[in-house]
Coordinates of C-alpha atoms and ligand atoms in Angstrom, one line a residue:
M5 CA 93.9 -29.5 0.0
S6 CA 95.5 -31.6 2.8
S7 CA 97.8 -30.0 5.3
P8 CA 101.6 -29.9 4.3
K9 CA 103.7 -32.4 6.3
Y10 CA 106.6 -30.7 8.1
L11 CA 109.7 -32.8 7.7
T12 CA 112.5 -30.8 9.5
G13 CA 114.1 -32.8 12.4
D14 CA 112.1 -36.0 11.5
K15 CA 114.8 -38.3 10.2
A16 CA 112.4 -41.2 9.6
A17 CA 110.0 -39.0 7.7
I18 CA 112.9 -37.5 5.6
N19 CA 114.2 -40.9 4.6
E20 CA 110.7 -42.0 3.7
F21 CA 110.3 -38.7 1.7
I22 CA 113.5 -39.1 -0.2
D23 CA 112.9 -42.7 -1.0
K24 CA 109.6 -41.7 -2.8
F25 CA 111.5 -40.1 -5.6
D26 CA 114.1 -40.6 -8.3
T27 CA 114.3 -37.0 -9.5
F28 CA 114.2 -33.7 -7.6
L29 CA 113.5 -30.5 -9.6
F30 CA 115.2 -27.8 -7.7
D31 CA 114.3 -24.2 -7.9
C32 CA 117.4 -21.9 -7.5
D33 CA 116.8 -18.3 -6.2
G34 CA 115.6 -18.6 -2.6
V35 CA 116.1 -22.4 -2.4
L36 CA 119.9 -23.1 -3.2
W37 CA 121.1 -19.5 -2.8
S38 CA 120.4 -15.8 -2.2
G39 CA 122.3 -14.0 -5.0
D40 CA 125.8 -15.5 -4.7
H41 CA 125.4 -16.7 -1.2
V42 CA 124.8 -20.5 -1.1
F43 CA 122.7 -21.5 1.9
D44 CA 124.5 -23.6 4.5
G45 CA 124.5 -27.4 3.8
V46 CA 123.1 -27.2 0.3
I47 CA 126.2 -28.6 -1.3
D48 CA 126.2 -31.6 1.0
T49 CA 122.5 -32.2 0.5
I50 CA 122.8 -32.2 -3.3
Q51 CA 125.8 -34.6 -3.0
M52 CA 123.8 -36.8 -0.5
L53 CA 121.0 -37.1 -3.1
H54 CA 123.4 -38.0 -5.8
E55 CA 125.0 -40.7 -3.5
K56 CA 121.5 -42.2 -3.1
G57 CA 121.2 -42.4 -6.9
K58 CA 118.8 -39.4 -7.1
R59 CA 118.9 -37.1 -10.0
T60 CA 118.8 -33.2 -9.6
V61 CA 117.6 -30.8 -12.1
F62 CA 117.8 -27.1 -11.7
V63 CA 114.6 -25.4 -12.9
T64 CA 114.8 -21.7 -12.5
N65 CA 112.6 -18.7 -13.6
N66 CA 115.6 -16.4 -13.5
S67 CA 116.0 -15.6 -17.4
T68 CA 119.0 -13.3 -16.9
K69 CA 121.4 -16.3 -17.3
S70 CA 121.6 -19.1 -19.9
R71 CA 122.2 -22.8 -19.1
Q72 CA 125.9 -22.3 -19.6
D73 CA 125.9 -19.2 -17.3
Y74 CA 124.1 -21.2 -14.6
L75 CA 126.6 -24.1 -14.9
K76 CA 129.4 -21.6 -14.4
K77 CA 127.5 -20.3 -11.2
L78 CA 126.7 -23.8 -10.0
T79 CA 130.4 -24.9 -10.5
A80 CA 131.9 -21.7 -8.9
L81 CA 129.6 -22.4 -5.9
N82 CA 130.7 -26.0 -5.8
I83 CA 127.2 -27.4 -6.4
P84 CA 127.6 -30.6 -8.5
A85 CA 126.0 -30.3 -11.8
T86 CA 126.4 -30.5 -15.6
V87 CA 124.9 -28.1 -18.3
E88 CA 122.4 -30.8 -19.0
D89 CA 121.0 -30.4 -15.5
V90 CA 119.9 -26.9 -16.0
F91 CA 116.5 -25.8 -17.4
G92 CA 115.8 -22.1 -17.1
S93 CA 113.0 -19.8 -18.3
A94 CA 115.1 -18.3 -21.0
Y95 CA 115.7 -21.8 -22.5
S96 CA 112.1 -22.7 -22.0
S97 CA 111.0 -19.6 -23.8
A98 CA 113.5 -20.0 -26.7
I99 CA 112.4 -23.6 -27.4
Y100 CA 108.7 -22.7 -27.1
I101 CA 109.1 -19.8 -29.5
S102 CA 111.3 -21.9 -31.9
R103 CA 109.6 -25.3 -31.7
V104 CA 106.0 -24.6 -30.8
L105 CA 105.3 -21.1 -32.3
K106 CA 107.8 -21.9 -35.1
Q107 CA 108.5 -18.1 -35.0
A108 CA 111.3 -18.2 -37.6
S109 CA 108.7 -19.3 -40.2
Q110 CA 106.2 -16.5 -39.2
P111 CA 105.6 -13.5 -41.5
K112 CA 107.2 -11.5 -38.7
P113 CA 110.0 -13.8 -37.4
K114 CA 112.0 -11.4 -35.1
V115 CA 111.6 -11.0 -31.3
F116 CA 111.9 -7.8 -29.3
V117 CA 113.5 -8.6 -26.0
I118 CA 113.2 -6.9 -22.6
G119 CA 115.9 -8.8 -20.6
E120 CA 119.4 -9.7 -20.1
A121 CA 122.0 -11.8 -22.1
G122 CA 120.4 -15.1 -20.9
I123 CA 117.4 -14.6 -23.1
E124 CA 119.6 -13.6 -26.0
T125 CA 122.0 -16.6 -25.8
E126 CA 119.1 -19.1 -25.6
L127 CA 117.2 -17.4 -28.5
A128 CA 120.4 -17.5 -30.5
S129 CA 120.9 -21.2 -29.6
E130 CA 117.5 -21.8 -31.2
N131 CA 118.3 -19.6 -34.3
V132 CA 115.5 -17.1 -33.3
D133 CA 116.3 -13.6 -34.5
F134 CA 116.0 -10.8 -31.9
L135 CA 116.6 -7.2 -31.1
G136 CA 116.5 -5.1 -27.9
G137 CA 117.8 -6.9 -24.8
T138 CA 121.3 -5.8 -23.8
D139 CA 121.6 -3.4 -26.8
P140 CA 123.5 -0.5 -25.4
A141 CA 121.6 1.8 -27.9
L142 CA 118.5 1.4 -25.6
R143 CA 120.3 2.2 -22.4
R144 CA 119.5 6.0 -22.5
D145 CA 116.8 8.5 -22.1
I146 CA 113.9 8.7 -24.5
T147 CA 114.1 11.7 -26.9
P148 CA 111.6 13.7 -28.8
E149 CA 112.7 11.9 -31.9
D150 CA 112.0 8.5 -30.2
F151 CA 108.5 9.7 -29.4
K152 CA 107.8 10.5 -33.0
A153 CA 109.4 7.3 -34.5
L154 CA 107.6 5.0 -32.1
A155 CA 104.3 6.8 -32.6
D156 CA 104.5 6.8 -36.5
G157 CA 106.1 3.3 -36.6
T158 CA 109.3 4.5 -38.4
G159 CA 111.4 3.5 -35.4
L160 CA 110.0 -0.1 -35.4
D161 CA 111.5 -3.1 -37.2
P162 CA 108.7 -4.5 -39.5
D163 CA 109.9 -8.0 -39.0
V164 CA 109.1 -8.1 -35.2
G165 CA 106.2 -10.2 -34.5
L166 CA 106.8 -11.1 -30.8
V167 CA 107.7 -9.3 -27.6
L168 CA 109.4 -11.4 -25.0
C169 CA 110.0 -9.9 -21.5
G170 CA 111.8 -11.0 -18.5
L171 CA 113.9 -9.6 -15.7
D172 CA 115.9 -6.5 -17.0
F173 CA 118.3 -4.9 -14.6
H174 CA 118.5 -2.0 -17.1
I175 CA 114.8 -1.4 -17.7
N176 CA 113.9 2.2 -18.8
Y177 CA 111.1 4.3 -20.3
L178 CA 112.5 3.9 -23.9
K179 CA 112.5 0.0 -23.7
L180 CA 108.9 -0.1 -22.2
S181 CA 107.7 2.4 -24.9
T182 CA 109.3 0.4 -27.7
A183 CA 107.8 -2.9 -26.4
F184 CA 104.4 -1.2 -26.1
A185 CA 104.7 0.2 -29.6
Y186 CA 105.4 -3.4 -30.9
L187 CA 102.4 -4.8 -29.0
R188 CA 100.3 -2.1 -30.5
T189 CA 101.2 -3.4 -34.0
G190 CA 99.7 -6.8 -32.9
A191 CA 103.0 -8.6 -31.9
T192 CA 102.5 -11.7 -29.6
F193 CA 103.1 -10.8 -26.1
M194 CA 105.1 -13.4 -24.0
A195 CA 107.2 -13.4 -20.8
T196 CA 109.9 -15.7 -19.6
N197 CA 108.3 -15.6 -16.1
T198 CA 106.1 -13.1 -14.1
D199 CA 107.6 -13.4 -10.6
S200 CA 106.8 -10.2 -8.7
T201 CA 110.1 -10.2 -6.7
L202 CA 113.6 -11.5 -6.9
P203 CA 115.2 -12.8 -3.7
M204 CA 118.6 -11.4 -3.4
N205 CA 121.1 -10.9 -0.6
H206 CA 118.6 -12.2 1.9
S207 CA 116.1 -9.5 0.9
F208 CA 113.7 -8.8 -2.0
F209 CA 114.0 -6.7 -5.1
P210 CA 111.7 -6.1 -8.2
G211 CA 111.1 -9.3 -10.1
A212 CA 110.7 -9.9 -13.9
G213 CA 106.9 -9.5 -13.5
S214 CA 107.2 -6.2 -11.8
V215 CA 109.7 -4.6 -14.1
S216 CA 108.3 -5.7 -17.5
S217 CA 105.3 -7.9 -18.0
I218 CA 103.0 -6.4 -15.4
P219 CA 103.4 -2.8 -16.6
L220 CA 103.0 -3.9 -20.2
A221 CA 100.0 -5.9 -19.4
N222 CA 98.6 -2.8 -17.9
M223 CA 99.4 -0.7 -21.0
V224 CA 97.8 -3.0 -23.5
G225 CA 94.6 -2.8 -21.6
G226 CA 93.0 -4.8 -18.8
G227 CA 96.2 -6.1 -17.3
K228 CA 95.9 -9.5 -19.0
M229 CA 99.1 -11.2 -18.3
P230 CA 101.2 -12.6 -21.2
V231 CA 101.9 -16.3 -21.8
A232 CA 104.9 -17.1 -19.5
C233 CA 107.3 -19.9 -20.4
G234 CA 108.7 -20.3 -16.9
K235 CA 107.1 -21.9 -13.8
P236 CA 104.1 -22.6 -13.4
S237 CA 103.7 -23.1 -17.1
Q238 CA 103.0 -26.6 -18.0
A239 CA 104.7 -26.1 -21.4
M240 CA 107.9 -25.8 -19.4
M241 CA 106.8 -29.0 -17.4
D242 CA 106.2 -30.9 -20.7
A243 CA 109.6 -29.7 -22.0
V244 CA 111.3 -30.8 -18.8
E245 CA 109.5 -34.2 -18.8
G246 CA 110.5 -34.8 -22.4
K247 CA 114.1 -33.7 -21.9
F248 CA 114.7 -35.8 -18.8
Q249 CA 112.2 -38.7 -19.5
L250 CA 110.7 -38.1 -16.1
D251 CA 108.4 -40.4 -14.2
R252 CA 106.2 -37.7 -12.9
A253 CA 105.1 -39.8 -10.1
R254 CA 108.6 -40.3 -8.9
T255 CA 109.6 -36.6 -9.3
C256 CA 109.4 -33.9 -6.6
M257 CA 109.6 -30.1 -7.2
V258 CA 111.5 -28.2 -4.5
G259 CA 110.7 -24.4 -4.3
D260 CA 110.3 -21.2 -2.4
R261 CA 107.4 -19.6 -4.2
L262 CA 103.9 -21.0 -4.0
E263 CA 102.4 -19.5 -7.2
T264 CA 105.4 -20.6 -9.4
D265 CA 107.3 -23.6 -7.9
I266 CA 104.6 -25.4 -5.9
K267 CA 101.8 -24.7 -8.5
F268 CA 104.2 -25.9 -11.2
G269 CA 104.6 -29.3 -9.4
I270 CA 101.0 -29.7 -8.4
D271 CA 99.5 -28.7 -11.8
G272 CA 102.1 -31.0 -13.3
R273 CA 100.9 -33.9 -11.2
L274 CA 104.3 -34.6 -9.8
G275 CA 104.6 -37.2 -7.1
G276 CA 105.3 -34.5 -4.5
T277 CA 106.2 -30.9 -3.8
L278 CA 108.5 -29.6 -1.1
A279 CA 108.4 -26.0 0.1
V280 CA 111.4 -24.4 1.7
L281 CA 111.2 -21.2 3.9
T282 CA 114.6 -19.6 2.8
G283 CA 113.2 -17.5 0.0
V284 CA 109.8 -15.8 -0.8
M285 CA 107.4 -18.2 0.9
K286 CA 106.4 -18.1 4.5
K287 CA 104.5 -20.7 6.5
H288 CA 101.5 -18.5 6.7
D289 CA 101.4 -18.2 2.8
F290 CA 100.2 -21.9 2.5
E291 CA 98.4 -22.2 6.0
K292 CA 96.0 -19.3 5.3
E293 CA 92.4 -20.2 4.3
D294 CA 92.8 -18.7 0.9
A295 CA 96.1 -20.1 0.0
V296 CA 96.8 -20.1 -3.7
T297 CA 98.0 -23.8 -3.3
R298 CA 99.7 -26.0 -0.7
P299 CA 102.8 -28.1 -0.8
A300 CA 102.7 -31.8 0.1
F301 CA 105.8 -31.2 2.4
Y302 CA 107.9 -28.5 3.8
V303 CA 111.2 -27.8 5.6
D304 CA 112.8 -24.8 7.0
K305 CA 115.7 -25.1 4.6
V306 CA 117.1 -27.6 2.0
S307 CA 119.9 -28.8 4.3
D308 CA 117.2 -30.2 6.6
L309 CA 117.1 -33.2 4.2
G310 CA 120.8 -33.8 5.1
V311 CA 119.8 -35.7 8.2
A312 CA 119.0 -38.7 5.9
T313 CA 122.7 -39.6 5.8
D314 CA 123.2 -39.5 9.5
Ligands
DEZ17 O1 112.1 -12.1 -10.9 C1 112.6 -13.2 -11.3 O2 112.9 -13.4 -12.4 C2 112.6 -14.3 -10.2 O3 112.3 -13.8 -9.0 C3 113.7 -15.2 -10.1 O4 114.8 -14.9 -10.7 C4 113.2 -16.5 -9.7 O5 114.2 -17.5 -9.8 P1 113.9 -18.9 -9.3 O6 113.4 -18.7 -7.8 O7 112.8 -19.6 -10.2 O8 115.3 -19.7 -9.4
MG18 MG1 112.8 -19.2 -6.1

């Protein structure tokens, strides 16, 4: 793997970099913002790319929000976008379940969800029946009756054939026990994404993988991780390519996590990958000998691209 090219401060190299691509796939958490704090210069940089005729697509592993929810967030933060520009792991999972697995026509068509409303909204948009998720009946302590009903199966919906887990801010023992019971019935195990941490308020918190898919993978034996429909899944790349009619050679992935964003772009044979150091990734992560992968380019922050207009 060749050494990543550092672009920050190099105006000529940045102009050359931008001219290589027609489409920029932007990761969100850790690249555009940390929680609700937009990094300085992001808005101007997105606008500059649009003025140069470049397309920007927001490809996020954060399954807590639907495409509409993300449009509201982008609009509230003055980042120019339409709902068509958003492609999240909740949507990626919903279309995979409905169109690739064709879950609705399976003998057990329902999905048990560990996650937030984003997953529910996107499953509903694809007419996939589900339970769990934000159901308030699951936001409580497990009881002796629950133990009995989950152990003998009387507490399970016989139509559930798939468990989909993502980032759940209300995770608890009852939800994990219920998902584990469904998996023991042979339900298909899937994740929206398996990120270990969530960048938030310039710090890090438990991510989707840490709160749901990793514990469940350990429970079902051997720690084998589920099929994840978010980055770096190439099912997601194929869906993004199809929806946006991408020319992969003229597309660049911009991200803050090596094992999801940069791997997504490299495995997808995109024309380029740009790492930013405002989120999870640190320079050492891709400079070390056993780096999981290496970006083609990197900058300190997205707004470093802004010099292109100077
Ligand atoms: O734990 C998670 O779900 C992820 O950390 C997270 O939300 C990543 O979002 P992204 O960086 O792909 O926008
Ligand atoms: Mg990120």
